[in-house]
Short mmCIF file of C-alpha atoms in Angstrom, two decimals:
data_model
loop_
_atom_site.label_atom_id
_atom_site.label_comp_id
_atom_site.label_asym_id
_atom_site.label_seq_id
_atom_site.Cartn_x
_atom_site.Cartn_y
_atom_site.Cartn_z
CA UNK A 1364 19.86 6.55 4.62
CA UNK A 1365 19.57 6.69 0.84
CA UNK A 1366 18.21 3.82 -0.81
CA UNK A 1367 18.73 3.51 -4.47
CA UNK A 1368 15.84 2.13 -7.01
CA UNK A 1369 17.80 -1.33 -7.81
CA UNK A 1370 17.96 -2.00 -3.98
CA UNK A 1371 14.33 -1.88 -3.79
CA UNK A 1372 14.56 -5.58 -2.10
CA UNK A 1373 16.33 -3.64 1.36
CA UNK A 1374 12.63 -1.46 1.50
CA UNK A 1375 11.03 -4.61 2.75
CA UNK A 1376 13.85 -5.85 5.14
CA UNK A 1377 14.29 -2.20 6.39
CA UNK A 1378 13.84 -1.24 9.76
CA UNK A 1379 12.45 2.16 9.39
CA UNK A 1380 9.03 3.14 9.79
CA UNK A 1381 9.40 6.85 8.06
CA UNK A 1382 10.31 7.28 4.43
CA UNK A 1383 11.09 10.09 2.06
CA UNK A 1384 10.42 9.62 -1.54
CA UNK A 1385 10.91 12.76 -3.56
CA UNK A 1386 11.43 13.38 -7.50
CA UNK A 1387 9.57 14.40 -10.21
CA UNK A 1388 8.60 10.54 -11.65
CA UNK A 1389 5.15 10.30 -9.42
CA UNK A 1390 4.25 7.14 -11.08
CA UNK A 1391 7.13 5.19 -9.92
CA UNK A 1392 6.37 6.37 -6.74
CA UNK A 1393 2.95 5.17 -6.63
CA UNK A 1394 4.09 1.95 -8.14
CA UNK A 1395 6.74 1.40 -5.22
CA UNK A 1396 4.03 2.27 -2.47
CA UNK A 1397 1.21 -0.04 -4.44
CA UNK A 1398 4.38 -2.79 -4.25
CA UNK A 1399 6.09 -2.65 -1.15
CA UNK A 1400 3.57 -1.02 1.48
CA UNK A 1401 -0.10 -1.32 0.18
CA UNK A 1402 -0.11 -4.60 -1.52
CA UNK A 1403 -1.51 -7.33 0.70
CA UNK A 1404 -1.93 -4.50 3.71
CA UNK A 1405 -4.83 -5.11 5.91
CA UNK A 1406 -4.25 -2.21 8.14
CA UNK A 1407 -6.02 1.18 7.86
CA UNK A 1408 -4.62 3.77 5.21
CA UNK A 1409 -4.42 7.46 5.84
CA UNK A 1410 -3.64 10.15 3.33
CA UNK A 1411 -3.00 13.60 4.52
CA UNK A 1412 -1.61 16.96 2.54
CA UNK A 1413 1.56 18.62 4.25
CA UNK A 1414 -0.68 21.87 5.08
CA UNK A 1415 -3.78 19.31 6.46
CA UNK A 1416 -0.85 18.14 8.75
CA UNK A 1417 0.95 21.05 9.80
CA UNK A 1418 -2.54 23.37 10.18
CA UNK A 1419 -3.77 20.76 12.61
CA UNK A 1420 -0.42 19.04 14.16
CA UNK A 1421 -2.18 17.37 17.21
CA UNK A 1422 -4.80 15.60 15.43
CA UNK A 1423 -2.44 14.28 13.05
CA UNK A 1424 0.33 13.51 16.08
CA UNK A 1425 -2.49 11.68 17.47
CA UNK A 1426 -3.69 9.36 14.53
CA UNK A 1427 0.59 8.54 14.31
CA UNK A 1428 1.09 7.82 17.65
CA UNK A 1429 -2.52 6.28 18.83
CA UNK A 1430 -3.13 2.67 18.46
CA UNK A 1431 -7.03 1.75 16.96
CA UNK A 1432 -8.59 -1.15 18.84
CA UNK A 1433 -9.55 -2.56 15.67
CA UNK A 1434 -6.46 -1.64 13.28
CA UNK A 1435 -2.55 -1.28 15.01
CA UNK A 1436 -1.10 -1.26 11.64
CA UNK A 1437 -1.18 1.85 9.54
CA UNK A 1438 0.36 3.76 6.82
CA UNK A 1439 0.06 7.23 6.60
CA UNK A 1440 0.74 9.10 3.30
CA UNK A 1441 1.83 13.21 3.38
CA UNK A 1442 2.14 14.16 0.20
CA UNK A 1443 3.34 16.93 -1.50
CA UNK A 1444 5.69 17.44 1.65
CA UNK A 1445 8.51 20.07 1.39
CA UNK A 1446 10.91 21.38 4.30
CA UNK A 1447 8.63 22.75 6.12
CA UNK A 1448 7.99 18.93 7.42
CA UNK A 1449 10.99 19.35 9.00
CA UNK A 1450 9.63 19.42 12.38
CA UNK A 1451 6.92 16.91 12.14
CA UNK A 1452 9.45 14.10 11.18
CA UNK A 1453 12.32 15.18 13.99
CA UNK A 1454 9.06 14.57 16.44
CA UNK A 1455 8.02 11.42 15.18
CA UNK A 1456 11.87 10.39 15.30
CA UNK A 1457 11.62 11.07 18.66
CA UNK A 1458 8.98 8.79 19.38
CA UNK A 1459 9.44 5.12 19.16
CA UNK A 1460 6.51 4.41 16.41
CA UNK A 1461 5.72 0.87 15.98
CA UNK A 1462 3.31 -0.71 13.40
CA UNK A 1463 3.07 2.56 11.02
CA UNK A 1464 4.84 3.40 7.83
CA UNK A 1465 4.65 7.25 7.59
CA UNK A 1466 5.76 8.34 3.93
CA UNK A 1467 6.06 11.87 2.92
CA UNK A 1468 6.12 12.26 -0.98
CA UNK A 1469 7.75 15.48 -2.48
CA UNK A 1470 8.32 16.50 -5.69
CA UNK A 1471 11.70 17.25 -6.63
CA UNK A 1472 13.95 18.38 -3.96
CA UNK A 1473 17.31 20.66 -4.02
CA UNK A 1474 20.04 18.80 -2.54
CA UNK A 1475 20.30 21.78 0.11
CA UNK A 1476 16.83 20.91 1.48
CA UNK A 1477 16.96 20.46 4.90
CA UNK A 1478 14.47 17.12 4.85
CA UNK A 1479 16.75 15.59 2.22
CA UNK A 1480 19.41 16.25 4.31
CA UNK A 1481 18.13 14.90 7.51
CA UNK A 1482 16.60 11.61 5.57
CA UNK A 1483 20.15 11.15 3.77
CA UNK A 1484 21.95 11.27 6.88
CA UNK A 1485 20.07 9.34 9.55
CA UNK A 1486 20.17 5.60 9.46
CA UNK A 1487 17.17 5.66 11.12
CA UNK A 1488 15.09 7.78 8.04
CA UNK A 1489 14.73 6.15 4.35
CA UNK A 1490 14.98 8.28 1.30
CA UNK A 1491 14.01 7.70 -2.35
CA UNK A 1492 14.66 9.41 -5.54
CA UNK A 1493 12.41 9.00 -8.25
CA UNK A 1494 14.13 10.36 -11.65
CA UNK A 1495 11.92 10.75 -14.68
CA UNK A 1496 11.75 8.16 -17.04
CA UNK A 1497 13.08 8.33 -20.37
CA UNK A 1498 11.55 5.97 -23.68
CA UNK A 1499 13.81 3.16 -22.78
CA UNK A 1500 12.47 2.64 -19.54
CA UNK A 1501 9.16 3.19 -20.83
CA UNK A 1502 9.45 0.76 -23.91
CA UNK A 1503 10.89 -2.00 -21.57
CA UNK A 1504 7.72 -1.53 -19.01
CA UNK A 1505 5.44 -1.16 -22.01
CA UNK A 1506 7.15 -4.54 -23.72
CA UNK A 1507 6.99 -6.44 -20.72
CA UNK A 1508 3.18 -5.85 -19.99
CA UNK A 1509 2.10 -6.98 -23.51
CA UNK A 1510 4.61 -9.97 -23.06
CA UNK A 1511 2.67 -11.23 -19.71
CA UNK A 1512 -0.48 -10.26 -20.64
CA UNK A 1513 -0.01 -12.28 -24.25
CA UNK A 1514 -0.82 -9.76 -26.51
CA UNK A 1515 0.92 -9.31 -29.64
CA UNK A 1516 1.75 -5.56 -30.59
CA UNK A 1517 4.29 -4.16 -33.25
CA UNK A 1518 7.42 -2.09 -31.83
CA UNK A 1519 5.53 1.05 -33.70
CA UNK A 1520 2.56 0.81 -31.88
CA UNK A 1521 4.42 0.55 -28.60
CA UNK A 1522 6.60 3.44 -29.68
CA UNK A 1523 3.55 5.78 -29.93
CA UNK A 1524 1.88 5.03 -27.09
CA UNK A 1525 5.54 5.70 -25.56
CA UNK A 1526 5.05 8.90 -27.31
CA UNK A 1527 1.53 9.85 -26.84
CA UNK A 1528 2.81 9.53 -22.59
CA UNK A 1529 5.13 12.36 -23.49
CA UNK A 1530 7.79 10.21 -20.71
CA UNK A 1531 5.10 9.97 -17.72
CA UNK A 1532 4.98 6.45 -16.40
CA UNK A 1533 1.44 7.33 -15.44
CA UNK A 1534 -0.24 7.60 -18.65
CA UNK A 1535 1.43 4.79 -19.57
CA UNK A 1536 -0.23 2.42 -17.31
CA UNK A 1537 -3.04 4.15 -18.29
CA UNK A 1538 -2.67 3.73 -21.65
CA UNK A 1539 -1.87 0.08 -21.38
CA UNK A 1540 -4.78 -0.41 -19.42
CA UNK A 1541 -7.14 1.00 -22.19
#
């Protein structure tokens, strides 16, 4: 099922336990998972790399499907997934998985690839696009964190911090944060 950014409120109400969230804007994607998943998350937090998973497959089909004595909920993070995932999410489809979030994060993906495909298709599967920002979106996020935070900046200054992130929402927190 696709899920679209300004439906962000379904992500919490939705059902699914295994997410795709591919696109080249890796700070909005961090920012969603920071929001939705690991804000206010007690549970243990795994991060694996798609080859860590697929070299060893059992080991990582046991931390998903194994409950902890001391932690049942967990989210597991695969990044820099690609197709060849393909078989480790049509397994853990298969298997009823309660009280994990398993997200794979891609980069951008062709609209032939197969995991895009299966994720857009299946009710069962969330999927994400994250498009790059452009300076709009960045001089709204910048304006709005020197609005809450009180602190009183001309619309030059914001524009060339906007520039100096060269459209990466990233440095821009960064920045900010400085």
């Amino acid at each position: 099922m696709i899920l679209k950014l300004f439906n962000l409120d379904q992500l919490k109400k939705a059902k699914s336990n295994i997410y795709l969230f591919y696109g080249e804007n890796e700070g909005h994607k961090d920012e969603i998972i920071n929001k939705y998943f690991l804000e206010g998350f007690d549970g243990e937090i795994l991060k694996y790399d798609e080859s860590q998973a697929l070299e060893k497959k059992t080991e990582f089909f046991d931390v998903c499907l194994n409950d902890s004595l001391f932690d049942n909920k967990k989210i597991i993070i695969i990044s820099r997934t690609t197709s060849k995932s393909l078989e480790i999410v049509e397994d853990l489809q298969k298997r009823n998985i309660q009280n994990k979030k398993i997200i794979f994060n891609s980069g951008p993906l062709e609209k032939k690839s197969k995991i895009r495909q299966i994720f857009e298709k299946d009710k069962d599967l969330i999927c994400m696009a994250f498009y790059q920002d452009n300076n709009i979106s960045l001089y709204k996020i910048a304006n709005d964190f020197f609005r809450k935070n009180q602190i009183l900046i001309s619309t030059e200054n914001i524009n060339l911090i906007i520039e100096k992130c060269k459209g990466d929402r990233k440095n821009l927190q960064n920045e900010m944060n400085k």
